[in-house]
Amino acid sequence: MLSQPRHFSALVKVKRLPALARAFHNGPSVLRKEEISAPHQVAKDSHLPRIKQDLKIQPRPAKARIPFLSDHKIENDASYRMSGLAQSVGQAIVRVFNIDMDKTRAGPVAGSFYFGECKKQGMFYPNEPLSDTARFYYETLQLPMSFSQWFQITALHYWILSVRMRAMPFKYGRNYQQKLVDRIFRDMELRMSGELGILSNRIIDGYLRDYHTQLLGCVVAYDEGLVTDDITLAAALWRNVFNGDPNADLRHVEALVGYVRQQLYVLNNMSDREFGFGMFTFVPPDQVVRPLTLAQKERLREAAQEKFAGKTMPSERSTLSLDE
């Protein structure tokens, strides 16, 4: 089992993402401009000619398609519901054994829902239309369509979520990170064998080790950008997502910086409990996130408290904060 990235910032107890707040107020962040444009529009405003990235090795095309999450009915069928008897037994077990649901919930929330959120952002299949988010990366930002490029996009979204997970109480945040990173690499292993047709376990293990090393480097680089300024974050995105391409359009890099800052801003304004229950989805790149007023933040907090006041089942218990 691959371990989650470990570095200095994972050891710091973070409250309400103060590093994010500092980074938000430092430098020319996209969110601080008077006229805020969606990341997609920022990238489209560039009129520089496209210079195709020179790939040393041509990407291996997918030969098949495996289920997006799994073939299990709980994940594969959105309409699936447990029987009333099964739910009653489950609730009784949680109540009698006093199960810590904040810890248990990490599996379905981080290991399934948030994993799906990360995976789908840059997902593509041969001879199938791209999703709106995939078009942003492969058409608007003009990134190459390859498995390695998909991994870089997924790693970026993993890091965005991990920033918020590290702001949770340590024992819960660490568990959420571990469930998410385990699922990402398990999925990559299945895709390399089932979709790319790599039959050698030795070769797959080698690729997984390389990708794990890349993930560690991404996390450290993005963390540095988070706590410093947009220039440092842009450099990290250019090295990783844009593969250090010397011909990369800087307007595209700027658009991705704005996209990242928008996601972090939304996460910073979510409580631990809302995030822990899987109530976050990535803001599409064609939408704009505008800074909230104090009154708007208070209304959101009150709405969250009302929502969770109605969650009284044993499996819905939580000690996570609704205020931070």
Coordinates of C-alpha atoms in Angstrom, one line a residue:
M1 CA 0.0 0.0 0.0
L2 CA 1.4 3.4 -1.0
S3 CA 1.6 5.9 1.8
Q4 CA 0.3 9.4 1.6
P5 CA 2.7 12.2 0.9
R6 CA 4.6 13.2 4.1
H7 CA 6.3 16.6 4.4
F8 CA 6.6 19.5 6.8
S9 CA 3.2 21.0 6.2
A10 CA 1.4 17.7 7.1
L11 CA 2.8 18.0 10.6
V12 CA 1.5 21.5 11.3
K13 CA -1.9 21.8 12.9
V14 CA -3.9 24.1 10.6
K15 CA -7.0 26.0 11.7
R16 CA -9.2 27.4 8.9
L17 CA -6.3 27.3 6.4
P18 CA -4.3 30.3 7.6
A19 CA -1.7 29.5 4.9
L20 CA -4.4 29.8 2.3
A21 CA -5.5 33.1 3.8
R22 CA -1.9 34.5 3.6
A23 CA -1.5 33.3 0.1
F24 CA -4.8 34.8 -0.9
H25 CA -3.7 38.2 0.3
N26 CA -0.2 38.0 -1.2
G27 CA 0.5 38.8 -4.8
P28 CA -1.8 39.5 -7.7
S29 CA -4.3 36.7 -7.1
V30 CA -7.0 36.4 -9.8
L31 CA -9.6 36.5 -7.1
R32 CA -8.5 40.0 -6.0
K33 CA -9.0 41.6 -9.4
E34 CA -12.0 44.0 -9.8
E35 CA -13.0 42.3 -13.0
I36 CA -13.0 38.5 -12.3
S37 CA -13.0 36.2 -15.3
A38 CA -13.6 32.5 -15.4
P39 CA -10.3 30.5 -15.9
H40 CA -11.7 29.2 -19.2
Q41 CA -12.2 32.7 -20.4
V42 CA -8.7 33.8 -19.2
A43 CA -7.2 31.0 -21.3
K44 CA -9.4 31.8 -24.3
D45 CA -8.3 35.4 -24.3
S46 CA -4.8 34.4 -25.5
H47 CA -4.3 34.6 -29.2
L48 CA -0.8 33.2 -29.4
P49 CA -0.3 30.5 -32.0
R50 CA -0.3 26.9 -30.7
I51 CA 3.0 25.1 -30.6
K52 CA 2.4 21.4 -30.1
Q53 CA 4.3 19.9 -27.3
D54 CA 7.1 17.6 -28.4
L55 CA 6.5 14.3 -26.7
K56 CA 9.6 12.1 -26.7
I57 CA 7.4 8.9 -26.5
Q58 CA 4.0 8.7 -28.1
P59 CA 1.2 8.0 -25.6
R60 CA -0.1 4.5 -25.3
P61 CA -3.7 4.5 -26.4
A62 CA -6.4 2.7 -24.3
K63 CA -7.4 -0.7 -25.7
A64 CA -10.5 -1.1 -23.5
R65 CA -12.6 0.7 -20.9
I66 CA -13.1 -0.5 -17.3
P67 CA -15.9 0.9 -15.1
F68 CA -15.3 4.5 -14.0
L69 CA -15.4 3.7 -10.2
S70 CA -16.0 -0.1 -10.0
D71 CA -18.6 -2.7 -11.0
H72 CA -20.0 -2.8 -7.5
K73 CA -23.6 -1.8 -7.4
I74 CA -23.1 0.6 -4.5
E75 CA -20.7 2.7 -6.6
N76 CA -21.9 1.9 -10.1
D77 CA -25.7 2.4 -9.5
A78 CA -26.7 5.9 -8.4
S79 CA -30.2 4.7 -7.6
Y80 CA -29.1 1.8 -5.4
R81 CA -30.5 1.9 -1.8
M82 CA -30.0 -0.6 1.0
S83 CA -33.1 -2.4 2.2
G84 CA -34.9 -1.1 5.3
L85 CA -33.8 -4.2 7.3
A86 CA -30.2 -3.7 6.3
Q87 CA -30.3 0.0 7.2
S88 CA -31.9 -0.8 10.6
V89 CA -29.2 -3.5 11.4
G90 CA -26.4 -1.1 10.3
Q91 CA -27.7 1.7 12.5
A92 CA -28.0 -0.6 15.5
I93 CA -24.4 -1.8 15.0
V94 CA -23.2 1.8 14.9
R95 CA -25.2 2.7 18.0
V96 CA -24.3 -0.4 20.1
F97 CA -20.5 -0.4 19.3
N98 CA -20.3 3.4 19.3
I99 CA -18.5 3.4 16.0
D100 CA -16.5 6.6 15.1
M101 CA -18.4 7.5 12.0
D102 CA -16.0 10.4 11.2
K103 CA -13.3 7.9 10.8
T104 CA -15.5 5.3 9.0
R105 CA -16.9 7.9 6.6
A106 CA -13.5 8.5 5.1
G107 CA -13.8 5.4 3.0
P108 CA -17.0 6.2 1.0
V109 CA -16.4 10.0 1.0
A110 CA -12.6 10.3 0.3
G111 CA -12.0 6.8 -1.2
S112 CA -15.0 6.9 -3.5
F113 CA -16.7 10.3 -4.0
Y114 CA -13.7 12.6 -3.8
F115 CA -11.7 10.1 -5.8
G116 CA -14.3 10.2 -8.5
E117 CA -14.2 14.0 -8.4
C118 CA -10.4 13.9 -9.0
K119 CA -10.5 11.2 -11.6
K120 CA -13.1 12.7 -13.9
Q121 CA -11.5 16.2 -14.3
G122 CA -9.1 15.1 -16.9
M123 CA -10.6 11.7 -17.9
F124 CA -10.8 10.9 -21.6
Y125 CA -11.6 7.8 -23.7
P126 CA -10.7 7.2 -27.3
N127 CA -13.5 8.0 -29.8
E128 CA -15.7 9.5 -27.1
P129 CA -16.6 13.2 -26.6
L130 CA -14.7 15.0 -23.9
S131 CA -16.4 16.3 -20.8
D132 CA -16.5 20.1 -20.2
T133 CA -13.6 19.9 -17.7
A134 CA -11.5 17.6 -20.0
R135 CA -12.0 20.1 -22.8
F136 CA -10.6 22.8 -20.6
Y137 CA -7.4 20.9 -20.2
Y138 CA -6.9 19.2 -23.6
E139 CA -8.5 21.8 -25.9
T140 CA -8.3 25.2 -24.1
L141 CA -5.0 24.7 -22.3
Q142 CA -3.8 22.5 -25.2
L143 CA -2.3 19.8 -23.0
P144 CA -1.4 16.4 -24.6
M145 CA -3.9 13.6 -24.2
S146 CA -2.0 10.9 -22.4
F147 CA -2.2 8.7 -19.2
S148 CA 0.7 10.7 -17.7
Q149 CA -1.1 13.9 -18.4
W150 CA -4.3 12.6 -16.8
F151 CA -2.2 11.7 -13.7
Q152 CA -0.8 15.2 -13.4
I153 CA -4.3 16.7 -13.6
T154 CA -5.6 14.1 -11.0
A155 CA -2.6 14.8 -8.8
L156 CA -3.4 18.5 -8.8
H157 CA -6.9 17.9 -7.7
Y158 CA -5.7 15.5 -5.1
W159 CA -3.5 18.2 -3.7
I160 CA -6.3 20.7 -3.7
L161 CA -8.4 18.3 -1.6
S162 CA -5.5 17.4 0.6
V163 CA -5.0 21.1 1.6
R164 CA -8.5 21.0 3.1
M165 CA -8.0 17.6 4.6
R166 CA -4.9 18.8 6.5
A167 CA -7.0 21.5 8.1
M168 CA -9.3 18.8 9.7
P169 CA -8.4 17.3 13.0
F170 CA -5.2 15.3 12.4
K171 CA -6.5 11.8 13.0
Y172 CA -9.4 12.4 10.6
G173 CA -7.6 14.4 7.9
R174 CA -4.8 11.9 7.7
N175 CA -7.3 9.1 7.2
Y176 CA -9.1 11.0 4.4
Q177 CA -5.8 11.6 2.7
Q178 CA -4.8 7.9 2.9
K179 CA -8.1 6.7 1.6
L180 CA -7.9 9.0 -1.4
V181 CA -4.3 8.3 -2.4
D182 CA -4.8 4.6 -1.9
R183 CA -7.8 4.6 -4.3
I184 CA -6.0 6.7 -6.9
F185 CA -3.1 4.3 -7.1
R186 CA -5.3 1.2 -7.0
D187 CA -7.3 2.7 -9.9
M188 CA -4.1 3.4 -11.8
E189 CA -3.0 -0.2 -11.4
L190 CA -6.3 -1.4 -12.8
R191 CA -6.3 1.0 -15.7
M192 CA -2.8 0.1 -16.7
S193 CA -3.6 -3.6 -16.9
G194 CA -7.3 -3.4 -18.0
E195 CA -7.2 -0.3 -20.3
L196 CA -3.6 0.1 -21.5
G197 CA -3.0 -3.6 -21.8
I198 CA 0.2 -3.7 -19.7
L199 CA 0.4 -7.4 -18.7
S200 CA 3.7 -7.3 -16.6
N201 CA 3.2 -6.7 -12.9
R202 CA 6.8 -5.7 -12.7
I203 CA 6.4 -3.0 -15.2
I204 CA 3.2 -1.7 -13.6
D205 CA 4.9 -1.6 -10.2
G206 CA 7.7 0.4 -11.7
Y207 CA 5.3 2.9 -13.1
L208 CA 3.4 3.2 -9.8
R209 CA 6.6 3.9 -8.0
D210 CA 7.5 6.6 -10.5
Y211 CA 4.1 8.2 -10.2
H212 CA 4.2 8.1 -6.4
T213 CA 7.5 10.0 -6.6
Q214 CA 5.9 12.5 -8.9
L215 CA 3.0 12.9 -6.5
L216 CA 5.4 13.7 -3.6
G217 CA 7.2 16.3 -5.7
C218 CA 3.9 17.9 -6.8
V219 CA 2.6 18.2 -3.2
V220 CA 5.8 19.9 -2.0
A221 CA 5.9 22.2 -5.0
Y222 CA 2.2 23.2 -4.7
D223 CA 2.5 23.7 -1.0
E224 CA 5.4 26.1 -1.5
G225 CA 3.2 28.0 -4.0
L226 CA 0.3 28.0 -1.5
V227 CA 2.3 29.7 1.3
T228 CA 4.2 32.1 -0.9
D229 CA 2.7 33.8 -4.0
D230 CA 1.1 33.2 -7.4
I231 CA 4.4 33.3 -9.2
T232 CA 5.7 30.4 -7.2
L233 CA 2.4 28.5 -7.7
A234 CA 2.5 29.2 -11.4
A235 CA 6.0 27.9 -11.7
A236 CA 5.0 24.7 -9.9
L237 CA 2.0 24.2 -12.3
W238 CA 4.2 24.9 -15.3
R239 CA 6.7 22.3 -14.2
N240 CA 4.1 19.6 -13.5
V241 CA 0.8 20.1 -15.3
F242 CA 2.5 21.8 -18.3
N243 CA 5.4 19.4 -18.2
G244 CA 7.9 22.3 -18.2
D245 CA 7.0 23.0 -21.8
P246 CA 9.1 26.0 -22.9
N247 CA 6.4 26.9 -25.5
A248 CA 3.6 26.9 -22.9
D249 CA 1.3 29.9 -23.2
L250 CA 1.7 31.9 -20.0
R251 CA -1.9 33.0 -20.3
H252 CA -2.9 29.4 -19.9
V253 CA -0.7 29.0 -16.8
E254 CA -2.4 32.1 -15.4
A255 CA -5.8 30.6 -16.0
L256 CA -4.8 27.4 -14.1
V257 CA -3.5 29.5 -11.2
G258 CA -6.9 31.2 -11.0
Y259 CA -8.7 27.9 -11.2
V260 CA -6.7 26.5 -8.3
R261 CA -7.2 29.7 -6.2
Q262 CA -10.9 29.5 -6.8
Q263 CA -11.1 25.9 -5.5
L264 CA -9.1 26.7 -2.4
Y265 CA -11.2 29.7 -1.7
V266 CA -14.4 27.6 -1.8
L267 CA -12.8 25.0 0.4
N268 CA -11.6 27.6 2.9
N269 CA -15.2 28.7 3.4
M270 CA -16.5 25.1 4.1
S271 CA -16.7 23.7 7.6
D272 CA -15.0 20.5 8.5
R273 CA -18.3 18.7 8.8
E274 CA -19.6 19.8 5.4
F275 CA -16.3 18.7 3.7
G276 CA -16.2 15.5 5.7
F277 CA -19.6 14.6 4.5
G278 CA -18.6 15.0 0.9
M279 CA -20.4 18.2 0.1
F280 CA -17.7 19.7 -2.0
T281 CA -17.4 19.5 -5.8
F282 CA -14.9 21.2 -7.9
V283 CA -16.0 24.5 -9.5
P284 CA -16.1 24.1 -13.3
P285 CA -13.4 26.2 -15.1
D286 CA -16.1 28.2 -17.0
Q287 CA -17.6 29.6 -13.7
V288 CA -16.4 32.4 -11.5
V289 CA -16.0 32.4 -7.8
R290 CA -16.5 35.8 -6.2
P291 CA -15.4 36.7 -2.7
L292 CA -18.1 36.4 0.0
T293 CA -19.2 39.2 2.2
L294 CA -19.3 38.6 6.0
A295 CA -23.1 38.5 5.8
Q296 CA -23.0 35.8 3.1
K297 CA -20.6 33.7 5.1
E298 CA -22.9 34.0 8.1
R299 CA -25.9 32.9 6.1
L300 CA -23.9 29.9 4.7
R301 CA -22.9 28.9 8.3
E302 CA -26.5 29.1 9.4
A303 CA -27.7 27.1 6.5
A304 CA -25.2 24.3 7.3
Q305 CA -26.3 24.2 10.9
E306 CA -29.9 23.8 9.9
K307 CA -29.0 21.1 7.4
F308 CA -27.1 19.0 10.0
A309 CA -29.7 19.6 12.7
G310 CA -31.9 17.2 10.9
K311 CA -29.2 14.4 10.7
T312 CA -30.1 12.4 13.8
M313 CA -29.4 8.8 12.7
P314 CA -26.4 7.0 14.5
S315 CA -24.5 6.8 11.1
E316 CA -24.9 10.6 10.7
R317 CA -23.2 11.4 14.0
S318 CA -20.1 13.6 13.8
T319 CA -17.8 15.5 16.1
L320 CA -16.4 17.6 13.2
S321 CA -16.9 21.3 13.6
L322 CA -19.6 23.3 11.8
D323 CA -17.9 26.6 12.4
E324 CA -14.4 26.0 11.0

